[in-house]
Structures are given as C-alpha cells and as structure tokens.
Coordinates of C-alpha atoms in Angstrom, one line a residue:
X1 CA 70.7 113.9 105.0
X2 CA 70.1 110.3 104.0
X3 CA 73.3 109.1 102.3
X4 CA 74.1 106.2 99.9
X5 CA 77.5 105.4 98.4
X6 CA 77.6 103.2 95.3
X7 CA 80.0 102.3 92.5
X8 CA 79.0 101.5 89.0
X9 CA 81.0 98.5 87.7
X10 CA 81.0 96.9 84.2
X11 CA 83.0 95.8 81.3
X12 CA 84.5 98.4 78.9
X13 CA 81.8 99.9 76.6
X14 CA 78.8 98.6 78.5
X15 CA 77.5 102.1 79.1
X16 CA 78.6 103.2 82.7
X17 CA 79.5 106.8 82.0
X18 CA 76.4 107.3 79.8
X19 CA 74.2 106.0 82.6
X20 CA 75.8 108.4 85.0
X21 CA 75.1 111.2 82.5
X22 CA 71.4 110.3 82.6
X23 CA 71.3 110.0 86.5
X24 CA 72.9 113.5 86.7
X25 CA 70.4 115.0 84.3
X26 CA 67.3 113.5 85.9
X27 CA 68.3 114.3 89.5
X28 CA 68.4 118.0 88.7
X29 CA 72.2 118.3 89.1
X30 CA 72.2 120.5 85.9
X31 CA 70.2 123.6 85.1
X32 CA 67.5 123.3 82.4
X33 CA 69.6 125.1 79.8
X34 CA 73.1 124.1 81.0
X35 CA 75.5 122.9 78.2
X36 CA 77.0 119.6 79.3
X37 CA 79.4 117.5 77.2
X38 CA 78.3 113.9 76.5
X39 CA 80.0 111.4 78.9
X40 CA 80.6 114.3 81.3
X41 CA 82.7 112.4 83.7
X42 CA 85.3 111.4 81.0
X43 CA 87.1 114.6 81.6
X44 CA 90.6 114.3 80.3
X45 CA 91.7 114.4 76.6
X46 CA 92.8 110.8 76.4
X47 CA 89.4 109.5 77.8
X48 CA 87.5 111.6 75.3
X49 CA 89.7 110.5 72.3
X50 CA 89.6 106.8 73.1
X51 CA 86.0 106.7 74.5
X52 CA 87.1 104.8 77.6
X53 CA 87.3 105.7 81.3
X54 CA 90.8 105.6 82.7
X55 CA 90.5 107.2 86.2
X56 CA 87.8 106.4 88.7
X57 CA 85.8 109.6 89.5
X58 CA 83.2 110.6 92.1
X59 CA 80.0 112.6 91.6
X60 CA 77.0 113.0 93.7
X61 CA 73.3 113.4 92.9
X62 CA 70.4 114.5 95.1
X63 CA 67.1 112.5 94.9
X64 CA 64.0 113.1 97.0
X65 CA 65.8 113.9 100.3
X66 CA 68.6 111.4 99.7
X67 CA 72.1 112.1 98.4
X68 CA 73.8 109.4 96.3
X69 CA 77.5 109.5 95.9
X70 CA 78.4 107.6 92.7
X71 CA 81.8 106.4 91.7
X72 CA 82.2 105.8 87.9
X73 CA 84.9 103.1 87.4
X74 CA 87.1 102.1 84.4
X75 CA 85.9 99.1 82.5
X76 CA 89.3 98.0 81.1
X77 CA 91.2 95.2 82.9
X78 CA 94.5 97.2 82.8
X79 CA 93.0 99.8 85.1
X80 CA 91.7 97.2 87.6
X81 CA 93.9 98.8 90.3
X82 CA 91.6 101.9 90.2
X83 CA 88.5 99.7 90.8
X84 CA 90.0 97.6 93.6
X85 CA 90.9 100.8 95.5
X86 CA 87.6 102.5 95.4
X87 CA 85.4 99.5 96.4
X88 CA 86.3 100.2 100.0
X89 CA 84.6 103.6 99.8
X90 CA 81.1 102.3 98.8
X91 CA 78.3 100.2 100.4
X92 CA 76.7 98.8 97.2
X93 CA 77.5 98.2 93.6
X94 CA 75.5 98.6 90.4
X95 CA 76.6 95.8 88.0
X96 CA 76.0 97.0 84.5
X97 CA 75.8 94.3 81.8
X98 CA 75.2 94.7 78.0
X99 CA 72.0 93.0 77.0
X100 CA 73.7 91.6 73.8
X101 CA 77.3 90.8 74.9
X102 CA 76.5 89.5 78.4
X103 CA 79.0 89.4 81.3
X104 CA 82.6 89.7 80.0
X105 CA 86.0 89.2 81.7
X106 CA 86.2 92.6 83.4
X107 CA 82.7 92.2 84.8
X108 CA 83.8 88.9 86.3
X109 CA 87.0 90.5 87.8
X110 CA 85.3 93.4 89.5
X111 CA 82.2 91.5 90.6
X112 CA 84.5 88.9 92.3
X113 CA 86.3 91.7 94.2
X114 CA 82.9 93.3 95.2
X115 CA 81.4 90.0 96.4
X116 CA 84.5 89.2 98.5
X117 CA 84.0 92.5 100.3
X118 CA 80.4 91.5 101.1
X119 CA 78.8 94.2 98.9
X120 CA 75.2 93.5 97.8
X121 CA 74.9 94.1 94.0
X122 CA 72.1 95.6 92.0
X123 CA 72.1 94.2 88.4
X124 CA 71.2 96.5 85.5
X125 CA 70.8 94.8 82.1
X126 CA 71.6 97.9 79.9
X127 CA 71.1 98.6 76.2
X128 CA 67.9 96.4 76.0
X129 CA 66.8 98.5 73.0
X130 CA 69.7 97.0 70.9
X131 CA 68.3 94.9 67.9
X132 CA 70.4 91.9 69.0
X133 CA 69.5 92.2 72.8
X134 CA 68.8 89.0 74.7
X135 CA 68.0 90.4 78.1
X136 CA 66.6 87.4 79.9
X137 CA 69.4 85.0 78.7
X138 CA 71.9 87.6 79.9
X139 CA 70.1 87.8 83.3
X140 CA 70.6 84.0 83.6
X141 CA 74.2 84.3 82.7
X142 CA 74.8 86.9 85.4
X143 CA 73.2 84.6 88.0
X144 CA 75.6 81.8 86.8
X145 CA 78.5 84.1 87.1
X146 CA 77.6 85.1 90.7
X147 CA 77.2 81.5 91.6
X148 CA 80.6 80.6 90.1
X149 CA 82.2 83.4 92.1
X150 CA 80.9 81.9 95.4
X151 CA 78.3 84.6 96.1
X152 CA 76.3 84.2 99.4
X153 CA 72.6 83.4 99.2
X154 CA 71.9 87.1 100.1
X155 CA 74.0 88.3 97.2
X156 CA 72.5 85.8 94.8
X157 CA 69.0 87.2 95.6
X158 CA 69.9 90.4 93.7
X159 CA 67.3 92.8 92.2
X160 CA 67.4 93.3 88.5
X161 CA 66.4 96.3 86.3
X162 CA 66.3 96.5 82.5
X163 CA 67.5 99.8 81.2
X164 CA 68.6 102.0 78.3
X165 CA 71.1 104.4 79.7
X166 CA 71.3 106.5 76.5
X167 CA 67.5 107.0 76.5
X168 CA 67.4 107.5 80.3
X169 CA 64.9 104.9 81.5
X170 CA 64.9 101.8 83.6
X171 CA 62.1 99.3 84.5
X172 CA 61.8 96.1 86.5
X173 CA 59.3 94.6 84.0
X174 CA 60.8 94.5 80.4
X175 CA 57.5 93.5 78.7
X176 CA 54.9 95.7 80.5
X177 CA 56.8 98.2 82.6
X178 CA 56.8 102.0 82.1
X179 CA 59.8 103.3 80.1
X180 CA 59.7 106.8 81.4
X181 CA 62.8 107.6 83.5
X182 CA 65.4 106.3 86.0
X183 CA 63.2 106.6 89.1
X184 CA 63.1 102.8 89.6
X185 CA 66.9 102.8 89.9
X186 CA 66.9 105.7 92.4
X187 CA 64.3 104.0 94.5
X188 CA 66.0 100.6 94.3
X189 CA 69.3 102.2 95.5
X190 CA 67.3 103.7 98.5
X191 CA 65.8 100.3 99.4
X192 CA 68.6 97.9 98.6
X193 CA 71.9 99.7 99.4
X194 CA 72.5 100.2 103.2
X195 CA 73.4 103.6 104.6
X196 CA 77.1 103.9 105.4
X197 CA 78.0 102.1 108.6
X198 CA 80.2 104.7 110.4
X199 CA 80.8 106.1 113.8
X200 CA 79.6 109.7 113.8
X201 CA 80.7 110.5 117.3
X202 CA 84.2 108.9 117.1
X203 CA 87.4 111.0 116.3
X204 CA 87.9 111.8 112.6
X205 CA 89.3 108.9 110.4
X206 CA 89.5 108.5 106.6
X207 CA 91.2 106.1 104.3
X208 CA 92.8 107.9 101.2
X209 CA 91.7 106.0 98.1
X210 CA 92.6 108.4 95.3
X211 CA 95.2 111.1 94.9
X212 CA 95.5 114.0 92.5
X213 CA 97.6 117.2 92.3
X214 CA 95.8 120.5 92.1
X215 CA 97.8 123.6 91.0
X216 CA 96.2 125.8 93.7
X217 CA 95.5 123.5 96.6
X218 CA 98.4 121.0 96.3
X219 CA 97.7 117.3 96.9
X220 CA 94.0 116.3 97.1
X221 CA 93.3 113.0 98.9
X222 CA 89.8 111.6 98.3
X223 CA 88.1 109.0 100.5
X224 CA 85.1 108.2 102.6
X225 CA 84.9 109.5 106.2
X226 CA 84.8 106.5 108.5
X227 CA 84.2 108.3 111.7
X228 CA 83.7 111.8 113.1
X229 CA 83.5 115.1 111.3
X230 CA 86.0 117.1 109.3
X231 CA 86.4 120.9 109.1
X232 CA 88.9 123.2 107.4
X233 CA 91.9 124.3 109.6
X234 CA 91.5 121.1 111.8
X235 CA 94.8 119.5 113.0
X236 CA 95.3 116.0 111.5
X237 CA 98.0 113.4 111.0
X238 CA 98.6 110.6 108.4
X239 CA 99.4 107.0 109.3
X240 CA 100.9 104.4 107.0
X241 CA 99.3 100.9 106.6
X242 CA 101.4 99.6 109.5
X243 CA 100.3 102.4 111.9
X244 CA 103.5 104.5 111.6
X245 CA 103.1 108.3 111.6
X246 CA 104.0 109.9 108.3
X247 CA 103.3 113.5 108.9
X248 CA 101.1 116.0 110.8
X249 CA 99.4 119.0 109.3
X250 CA 96.3 121.1 109.0
X251 CA 93.4 120.8 106.6
X252 CA 93.4 123.8 104.3
X253 CA 90.2 122.9 102.4
X254 CA 87.4 120.3 102.5
X255 CA 85.8 119.6 99.1
X256 CA 82.5 117.7 98.7
X257 CA 81.2 116.4 95.4
X258 CA 78.0 118.1 94.1
X259 CA 77.1 117.1 90.6
X260 CA 80.1 117.7 88.4
X261 CA 81.5 120.3 90.7
X262 CA 83.7 120.0 93.8
X263 CA 82.4 122.5 96.3
X264 CA 84.3 123.8 99.4
X265 CA 82.3 123.0 102.6
X266 CA 82.6 124.1 106.2
X267 CA 81.9 120.7 107.6
X268 CA 81.5 117.1 106.3
X269 CA 80.1 114.2 108.3
X270 CA 80.9 110.5 108.6
X271 CA 79.8 108.5 105.6
X272 CA 80.3 111.2 103.0
X273 CA 83.0 111.1 100.3
X274 CA 85.2 114.2 100.3
X275 CA 88.6 115.4 99.0
X276 CA 90.9 117.1 101.5
X277 CA 93.9 119.4 100.9
X278 CA 96.7 120.3 103.3
X279 CA 99.0 117.3 103.5
X280 CA 102.3 117.1 101.5
X281 CA 103.5 113.5 101.7
X282 CA 100.4 111.3 102.6
X283 CA 99.3 109.1 99.7
X284 CA 96.9 106.4 98.6
X285 CA 96.1 103.7 101.3
X286 CA 97.3 106.0 104.1
X287 CA 94.9 106.8 107.0
X288 CA 94.2 110.5 107.5
X289 CA 92.9 111.0 111.1
X290 CA 92.6 113.1 114.2
X291 CA 95.9 113.3 116.3
X292 CA 94.5 111.1 119.0
X293 CA 93.8 108.1 116.7
X294 CA 96.6 105.4 116.8
X295 CA 95.4 102.6 114.6
X296 CA 95.4 102.7 110.8
X297 CA 92.3 101.6 108.8
X298 CA 92.8 98.4 106.8
X299 CA 93.5 98.9 103.1
X300 CA 92.6 96.4 100.4
X301 CA 95.7 94.6 98.9
X302 CA 96.2 95.3 95.2
X303 CA 96.9 92.6 92.7
X304 CA 100.6 92.6 91.6
X305 CA 101.8 93.9 88.2
X306 CA 102.4 91.4 85.5
X307 CA 104.2 93.4 82.7
X308 CA 107.3 95.7 82.7
X309 CA 108.9 98.1 80.3
X310 CA 112.1 100.1 80.6
X311 CA 111.8 103.9 80.3
X312 CA 115.1 105.5 79.4
X313 CA 116.5 108.8 78.2
X314 CA 116.2 109.4 74.5
X315 CA 119.8 109.2 73.2
X316 CA 119.1 109.1 69.4
X317 CA 120.8 111.7 67.1
X318 CA 117.4 113.5 66.8
X319 CA 117.0 113.8 70.6
X320 CA 115.9 117.1 72.2
X321 CA 114.4 118.7 69.0
X322 CA 110.7 118.3 69.9
X323 CA 110.5 117.8 73.6
X324 CA 111.6 120.1 76.5
X325 CA 111.8 117.4 79.2
X326 CA 114.7 115.2 78.2
X327 CA 116.8 114.6 81.3
X328 CA 116.8 111.4 83.4
X329 CA 116.0 113.5 86.6
X330 CA 112.8 114.9 85.0
X331 CA 111.7 111.4 83.9
X332 CA 112.5 110.0 87.3
X333 CA 110.5 112.7 89.2
X334 CA 107.5 112.3 86.8
X335 CA 107.4 108.4 87.1
X336 CA 107.6 108.5 90.9
X337 CA 104.9 111.1 91.0
X338 CA 102.7 108.8 88.9
X339 CA 103.4 105.8 91.1
X340 CA 102.2 107.7 94.2
X341 CA 98.7 108.1 92.8
X342 CA 98.5 104.9 90.8
X343 CA 99.0 102.0 93.2
X344 CA 99.0 99.4 90.4
X345 CA 102.3 100.7 89.0
X346 CA 105.7 99.8 90.4
X347 CA 108.9 101.9 89.5
X348 CA 112.4 100.6 90.0
X349 CA 115.7 102.2 89.2
X350 CA 118.0 100.1 87.1
X351 CA 121.8 99.7 87.5
X352 CA 122.3 102.0 84.5
X353 CA 121.3 105.4 86.0
X354 CA 119.4 106.7 82.9
X355 CA 116.7 103.9 82.8
X356 CA 113.7 103.0 85.0
X357 CA 111.8 99.8 85.0
X358 CA 108.0 100.5 85.1
X359 CA 105.8 97.5 85.9
X360 CA 102.0 97.6 85.5
X361 CA 98.9 95.5 84.6
X362 CA 99.1 95.6 80.8
X363 CA 100.2 97.2 77.6
X364 CA 97.3 99.7 77.6
X365 CA 97.9 101.0 81.1
X366 CA 101.6 101.6 80.3
X367 CA 100.7 103.0 76.8
X368 CA 98.4 105.6 78.4
X369 CA 101.2 106.6 80.8
X370 CA 103.6 107.1 77.8
X371 CA 101.0 109.0 75.8
X372 CA 100.3 111.3 78.8
X373 CA 104.1 112.0 79.2
X374 CA 104.7 112.7 75.6
X375 CA 101.9 115.3 75.6
X376 CA 103.6 116.9 78.6
X377 CA 106.8 117.4 76.5
X378 CA 108.8 114.3 77.5
X379 CA 111.1 112.4 75.1
X380 CA 111.6 108.8 76.0
X381 CA 113.1 105.5 74.7
X382 CA 110.9 102.5 75.6
X383 CA 111.9 98.9 75.5
X384 CA 109.7 96.0 74.5
X385 CA 107.2 94.9 77.2
X386 CA 108.2 91.8 79.0
X387 CA 106.4 89.7 81.5
X388 CA 107.4 89.4 85.2
X389 CA 108.1 85.8 86.1
X390 CA 107.9 84.3 89.6
X391 CA 109.3 81.1 91.1
X392 CA 107.2 78.5 92.9
X393 CA 108.1 78.7 96.7
X394 CA 107.8 74.9 97.0
X395 CA 109.2 73.3 93.8
X396 CA 111.3 76.3 92.7
X397 CA 109.7 76.0 89.3
X398 CA 109.5 79.2 87.1
X399 CA 106.0 80.5 86.8
X400 CA 104.6 83.0 84.3
X401 CA 101.4 85.1 84.2
X402 CA 98.5 83.5 82.3
X403 CA 95.6 85.6 80.9
X404 CA 92.0 84.6 80.1
X405 CA 91.2 85.8 76.6
X406 CA 87.5 85.9 75.6
X407 CA 87.1 86.3 71.9
X408 CA 83.9 86.9 69.9
X409 CA 84.5 86.2 66.2
X410 CA 82.6 85.3 63.0
X411 CA 82.6 81.5 62.6
X412 CA 84.5 81.7 59.3
X413 CA 87.6 83.3 61.1
X414 CA 87.6 81.1 64.2
X415 CA 90.0 78.5 62.6
X416 CA 92.6 81.2 62.0
X417 CA 92.3 82.5 65.6
X418 CA 92.6 79.0 67.1
X419 CA 95.7 78.2 65.0
X420 CA 97.5 81.5 65.8
X421 CA 96.8 81.2 69.5
X422 CA 97.9 77.6 69.7
X423 CA 101.2 78.7 68.1
X424 CA 101.5 81.1 71.0
X425 CA 101.0 78.3 73.5
X426 CA 97.4 79.1 74.4
X427 CA 94.9 76.5 75.6
X428 CA 91.3 76.6 74.3
X429 CA 89.0 76.1 77.3
X430 CA 85.6 76.9 75.8
X431 CA 84.0 77.2 72.4
X432 CA 80.3 78.0 71.9
X433 CA 78.0 79.9 69.5
X434 CA 77.2 83.3 70.9
X435 CA 74.3 84.2 68.4
X436 CA 74.3 86.2 65.2
X437 CA 76.7 83.8 63.4
X438 CA 79.4 84.5 65.9
X439 CA 81.4 82.1 68.1
X440 CA 82.8 82.8 71.6
X441 CA 86.2 81.3 72.2
X442 CA 87.8 81.3 75.6
X443 CA 91.6 80.7 75.9
X444 CA 94.1 80.6 78.7
X445 CA 97.2 82.1 77.1
X446 CA 100.6 83.2 78.5
X447 CA 100.8 87.0 78.7
X448 CA 104.0 86.8 76.6
X449 CA 102.1 85.2 73.8
X450 CA 99.4 88.0 73.7
X451 CA 101.9 90.8 73.5
X452 CA 101.6 92.2 70.0
X453 CA 98.8 89.8 69.0
X454 CA 96.0 92.3 68.8
X455 CA 96.9 93.9 65.4
X456 CA 97.4 90.4 63.9
X457 CA 94.1 89.4 65.3
X458 CA 92.3 92.3 63.8
X459 CA 93.9 91.5 60.4
X460 CA 92.9 87.8 60.6
X461 CA 89.3 88.7 61.5
X462 CA 89.0 91.6 59.0
X463 CA 88.4 93.9 61.9
X464 CA 85.2 92.2 63.0
X465 CA 86.6 90.2 66.0
X466 CA 86.4 91.5 69.7
X467 CA 89.0 90.3 72.2
X468 CA 88.9 90.9 76.0
X469 CA 91.7 89.9 78.3
X470 CA 92.0 89.4 82.0
X471 CA 94.7 88.2 84.3
X472 CA 93.9 84.6 85.3
X473 CA 96.8 83.4 87.5
X474 CA 100.4 82.0 87.4
X475 CA 101.2 78.7 85.8
X476 CA 104.5 76.8 85.0
X477 CA 106.6 78.4 82.2
X478 CA 105.4 77.1 78.8
X479 CA 108.7 77.3 76.8
X480 CA 109.9 79.8 74.1
X481 CA 107.3 81.6 71.9
X482 CA 108.5 82.9 68.6
X483 CA 108.1 86.7 68.2
X484 CA 107.9 88.7 64.9
X485 CA 108.7 86.5 61.9
X486 CA 110.0 89.2 59.6
X487 CA 113.2 91.3 59.7
X488 CA 113.4 95.0 59.4
X489 CA 114.9 97.5 57.0
X490 CA 117.4 99.8 58.8
X491 CA 118.8 103.1 57.6
X492 CA 122.5 103.2 57.0
X493 CA 122.9 107.0 57.2
X494 CA 121.7 110.3 58.6
X495 CA 119.5 112.8 56.6
X496 CA 116.1 113.0 55.0
X497 CA 114.4 110.1 53.2
X498 CA 114.2 110.6 49.4
X499 CA 111.1 109.5 47.4
X500 CA 113.3 108.0 44.6
X501 CA 115.1 105.8 47.1
X502 CA 111.9 104.7 48.9
X503 CA 110.4 103.8 45.5
X504 CA 113.3 101.5 44.6
X505 CA 113.0 99.8 48.0
X506 CA 109.3 99.0 47.7
X507 CA 109.9 95.4 46.6
X508 CA 112.0 94.8 49.8
X509 CA 108.9 95.3 52.0
X510 CA 106.4 97.9 53.3
X511 CA 107.7 101.2 54.6
X512 CA 107.1 102.8 58.0
X513 CA 108.2 106.4 57.0
X514 CA 107.0 109.1 54.6
X515 CA 109.3 110.8 52.0
X516 CA 111.1 113.8 53.7
X517 CA 111.1 112.1 57.1
X518 CA 114.3 112.6 59.1
X519 CA 116.3 109.4 59.5
X520 CA 119.5 108.4 61.2
X521 CA 121.8 105.4 61.2
X522 CA 120.2 102.4 63.0
X523 CA 116.7 103.7 62.6
X524 CA 114.0 101.2 61.4
X525 CA 112.4 102.6 58.2
X526 CA 110.5 99.5 57.0
X527 CA 109.6 95.8 57.3
X528 CA 111.7 93.3 55.4
X529 CA 109.8 90.6 53.5
X530 CA 112.4 88.0 54.7
X531 CA 113.4 87.0 58.2
X532 CA 116.7 88.9 58.4
X533 CA 117.5 92.6 59.0
X534 CA 118.8 94.6 56.0
X535 CA 120.6 97.9 56.0
X536 CA 119.5 100.1 53.2
X537 CA 120.2 103.6 51.8
X538 CA 117.1 105.9 51.9
X539 CA 119.1 109.0 51.2
X540 CA 120.1 108.2 47.6
X541 CA 118.8 110.7 45.0
X542 CA 118.4 110.1 41.3
X543 CA 121.5 110.5 39.1
X544 CA 120.7 113.5 36.9
X545 CA 122.0 113.5 33.3
X546 CA 121.5 115.7 30.3
X547 CA 119.5 113.1 28.4
X548 CA 115.7 113.2 28.2
X549 CA 113.5 110.3 27.1
X550 CA 109.7 110.2 26.6
X551 CA 108.0 108.5 29.5
X552 CA 111.1 108.2 31.6
X553 CA 110.3 110.7 34.3
X554 CA 106.7 110.0 35.3
X555 CA 105.7 111.0 38.8
X556 CA 106.7 108.3 41.2
X557 CA 103.7 106.8 43.1
X558 CA 104.5 105.3 46.5
X559 CA 102.5 102.8 48.5
X560 CA 101.3 104.6 51.7
X561 CA 103.5 103.6 54.7
X562 CA 102.3 101.6 57.7
X563 CA 101.1 104.0 60.3
X564 CA 102.5 103.1 63.8
X565 CA 100.4 104.0 66.8
X566 CA 102.1 103.9 70.1
X567 CA 100.5 100.5 71.2
X568 CA 101.2 99.0 67.9
X569 CA 104.9 100.1 67.9
X570 CA 105.4 98.7 71.4
X571 CA 104.0 95.3 70.5
X572 CA 105.9 95.3 67.1
X573 CA 109.5 95.7 68.3
X574 CA 111.9 92.9 69.3
X575 CA 114.1 92.7 72.3
X576 CA 117.0 94.4 70.6
X577 CA 114.9 97.4 69.5
X578 CA 113.4 100.5 71.1
X579 CA 110.5 102.9 70.5
X580 CA 111.6 106.5 70.4
X581 CA 108.7 108.6 71.7
X582 CA 108.7 112.4 71.3
X583 CA 105.7 114.9 71.5
X584 CA 105.3 114.8 67.7
X585 CA 106.8 111.6 66.5
X586 CA 107.0 107.9 67.1
X587 CA 110.1 106.2 65.6
X588 CA 111.5 102.7 65.8
X589 CA 115.2 102.1 66.2
X590 CA 117.8 99.4 67.1
X591 CA 119.1 99.6 70.6
X592 CA 122.6 99.7 69.2
X593 CA 122.7 102.2 66.4
X594 CA 126.2 101.3 65.1
X595 CA 126.1 98.2 62.7
X596 CA 129.5 96.9 64.0
X597 CA 128.3 97.0 67.6
X598 CA 125.1 95.1 66.6
X599 CA 127.2 92.4 64.8
X600 CA 129.5 92.1 67.9
X601 CA 126.5 91.8 70.2
X602 CA 124.9 89.1 68.0
X603 CA 128.2 87.1 67.9
X604 CA 128.4 87.3 71.7
X605 CA 124.8 86.1 72.1
X606 CA 125.4 83.2 69.7
X607 CA 128.6 82.2 71.5
X608 CA 126.9 82.6 74.9

C-alpha cells in the first residue's frame, strides 16, 4: 500500500486536533452513525479539561489507495520534547497557522527543528473564516519565518492551502476555490510528501520514539520501522544509543494504527508506524532490532531542561488523610517511571533521602505531572520552581536561561506590561501594532523573572492579554530579581478555621481558606497587606455572654477567599515555603512549621 507519514505541527490553539478530527471523518475512518467525541485524539482527562494536547499521538487514515499515518503533536512549548522526538518518525510536516494570530513562538520552535531535519513543509493557513482573519498577510509572515530559520530553496518553495478545520474544507484559492472538503489536502500530501525511504529487504530495525504502559501487554514502544518486516513471536534485541545491548526478547504483539483504534496485525512492513510489546527494559531512543543487527539508529538530541522543583514526602500534620500513596519509595518509583517515557524530564535523588529534584521545560509541564500524580492518590510537598544555571566554559561566567515572550495586548495596557517586565530584567526587542487595536510586544526575559508573572499579567490586562513563551538561549546572569512583594498570614495553631476569627482578620489582607478548613501551625492562610509575615489565630471563637443587644449579632459576611490553582500556588510561594498537594486539597505552608525554627533560620541567613 502507498504509505505517507506526516506530523501536524502548530502553536497551541491553532486547530491541530480539530483538523485531525475532520481528516478522520472524511477518510471514512468512522462509521456513518458512530458517536465520536470532539477532538477525539485528546484522550486523557487533563487534555479534555484544559483543551490542550499534552502527549503526541498517532492515528492513520486511508485515502484512495493510500494510507496516511498522522502524528498529532502538542502545541505548548513546555511539551517540546514530545515534538522533537516524533519528528524522526515522519517524512513531511503540515505547518498549521492561525489566519488571525499568525506564526507564534511554538510554531517557530518546531518548524526550526523540522527544517533542520530536511523535512519539506506544507503550510495550511487555518481558521480563514474568522472575522479578523488576514490570510495573505499571515502567508507572507510564514515565508519570512522560514527564511529567518535558514530554510533551503526547496523548503521555501512550500505549497499553501487555506482551510477551516472546524468546517472541514481546504482550498488552494481563497477567493474562488471550492469550499467542499479536505480532498485538496489529501492530494497535496500524496504529491508533496515523499514515501518513507526505508530498506524493505534489510533485517528488522526500529527506533523507539514513544513509550507507554499497558495493563495487559506491558510496555508498548512506538516507532517507525526503518528496515525489514516485523511479526509477533519474532526474536529481537534492544540496543542503547551507543550500540550496547540492553536486552533480548520476543515480540508478543504488533499493533498498527487504524483510525482511532490500535489493531493487532500479523505482519508490518518497513515505513509503517507500529507499537510493539514484549520488551521489559528498552525505552525511548533505543533501537529495537533483529539479533544480527549491531549498529544503533541515530536518535535526535533533546534540548536540556531549564527549570527544577523538589518533590518530597508530605510531612505536614494533615499528611496521609486523603492520599494512599505517601511514602518516598512510591514517589521515587512513579517519578522514574515517568522519566522513562518523557525524555524532556530529568530526575535526581537529593542528599536528603525523602526528596527528588525534577527538572523539566517549564511550569506547565511540571504542573501537569503533579496534577496527574495527585489524581493517582499521591501526597507531595513541592518547592518553588527554580531555574538551572550553567557556567560559561571559556570565561567561567554564570549563565541563566532566557525566554522569548511574545505578548498580544490592548494598547491601553501595554505600558503596565512593559514596566512590570522591565522590573523583572526583561529586554523589549520588538513592539508593533498587530491589528484590532492590539500591540505585539516581544521580550527576551530571564526564566526566573517569568515565574509567577502570568497571574499578575492577566490582572494587569484585565484578562485580555495573551502571552506565549519559548526557550531562547543562555545569557549572562542578570542580577537579583525581587519576588513577591507581600508577606503572608500564618496560622499559629491546629484545628478548624472559625468564621468569626476570619472576619476579624479581613483588614489584614485577603484570605486563602474558607471557614471550617483544617489548619495547622505554620500553614499559610492568607496574604498580608504589608511586606512582613504575620502569625494569626484563626481558631478564636466569639466570647459568648448572657447579654443581648439589637443589631449586635447580624450574620457575618466574608469576602470570598482567593482560589489557588496548582500553577498559581507554585508561582506564588517563596523559597522558604512549600505547596502541599493531596488528591483533594492544595495548601500553602512554610518549610519550617515551628515559628522558633523559622526565626533561627532567618537569623542564620542574615548572619551568613
């Protein structure tokens, strides 16, 4: 069968998964009356809740005698590791760009990786039916982007389609073309994307690019067959990147992608993308091959992590009440299992045996890992994210990660954004109108400065601003950046918060807890309006007397507390604070719960 392997790459929210839905429908992968969820490939709960793709997924569609294997990729920069890995499986890329927003940082990041591998892109300007669409200008911007990324002449001569993924049509002529279906895209893939260049008669070889655990089949390794054929019960071995043998085994099952299903097949040929089961230790970037093969396939290097957090055992007085996975051994096993399948993560054991340093690409990537673990029943204490510094090999200078932040904001709020980011040591590199009364600001900002900035940014722009971030490179250390300006209110006892006490504390600052919430000594229950921390009593009830007075006992009305999401809590805390995460609750606390210990540590820090 005629085969094509393509990846769909784009910035977050530009319509990749919706376009794949339409391709699946129109290719006949579903029955006429089959009930299919919208964004069918976003299969796990977190992807559905947040409306973003987190894991790269394969599917395949038949079209007029041709089978197209499609890989849907995440659009968020924090999950760039997923995209870098799967590009080695495909022979062409469909670059999807929003007709109003144009190419954004993640588009630039992934397109740069694809062009370096020599892949020839097809450009699809999506959402051309938006009222603020500017399809032809965006087309020119894409050309400028490709030229800026040193594309070859052949890559610059890219074909373009204009499409509406949601309505399921594409055309090469925006003004006069037919707006019927996606046939022009299918035909363009047939003409423009080369068939896989593989060796059908060579011994079996495959590079594992994704890994998942299946409760019935064990480890499933997905990749493209580079040579030969693969059948169940065949003897195979796994080689590491440097050619060392890791294990030998037999294939228990070969699964091919057919629509949304994975179907067991008796034989798969070179060029096809399959998942195989049967190995117990081989992992991502290893070569799975016939026993006679001696050389490993080259694996793409992955960009290093830039941010780290410490995951430790929950040792608060309320530990173990909601979760059932609370020991350091369980946390360790889960983290190392995650690192096997997610090559952008790095796990390191710290000197203190109950804590692990987890390094990744950004707050969202680590936040998703924490959210997944708490849903599995884990209880954790998480430290504030910190950036990973490097030293310059020549001058020995300290270098820190810099991110490119692209911000679209209404003109009236641009002054506040520029001021806040300049306080955080960011450099403004571009400022231009982006249509519709909005301005596009491009900053190069230290990653440290952007930790915790998003909630402040949304407040400053009244929720109308859009910020996209992307790792830019390393630059000399820019000096200290002030963190949160306010102090916190800390509980001085254990028990349940009382409405009367919270009401009397309202002039001290906004609360983070509801009445009746369980509190303990050292737990953060509110934000102080001043710069220092303050210990308060939230357990104090009203003194009851025998006297009654008219109007004395009206119902107390409390201001609603600040709701802390996981990402907001992680960016809110300071270095001497932790986020306590359990399956049902997110609490903030001081690292040292005892006030005397905290004072002692503060004196030592000032003396040191």
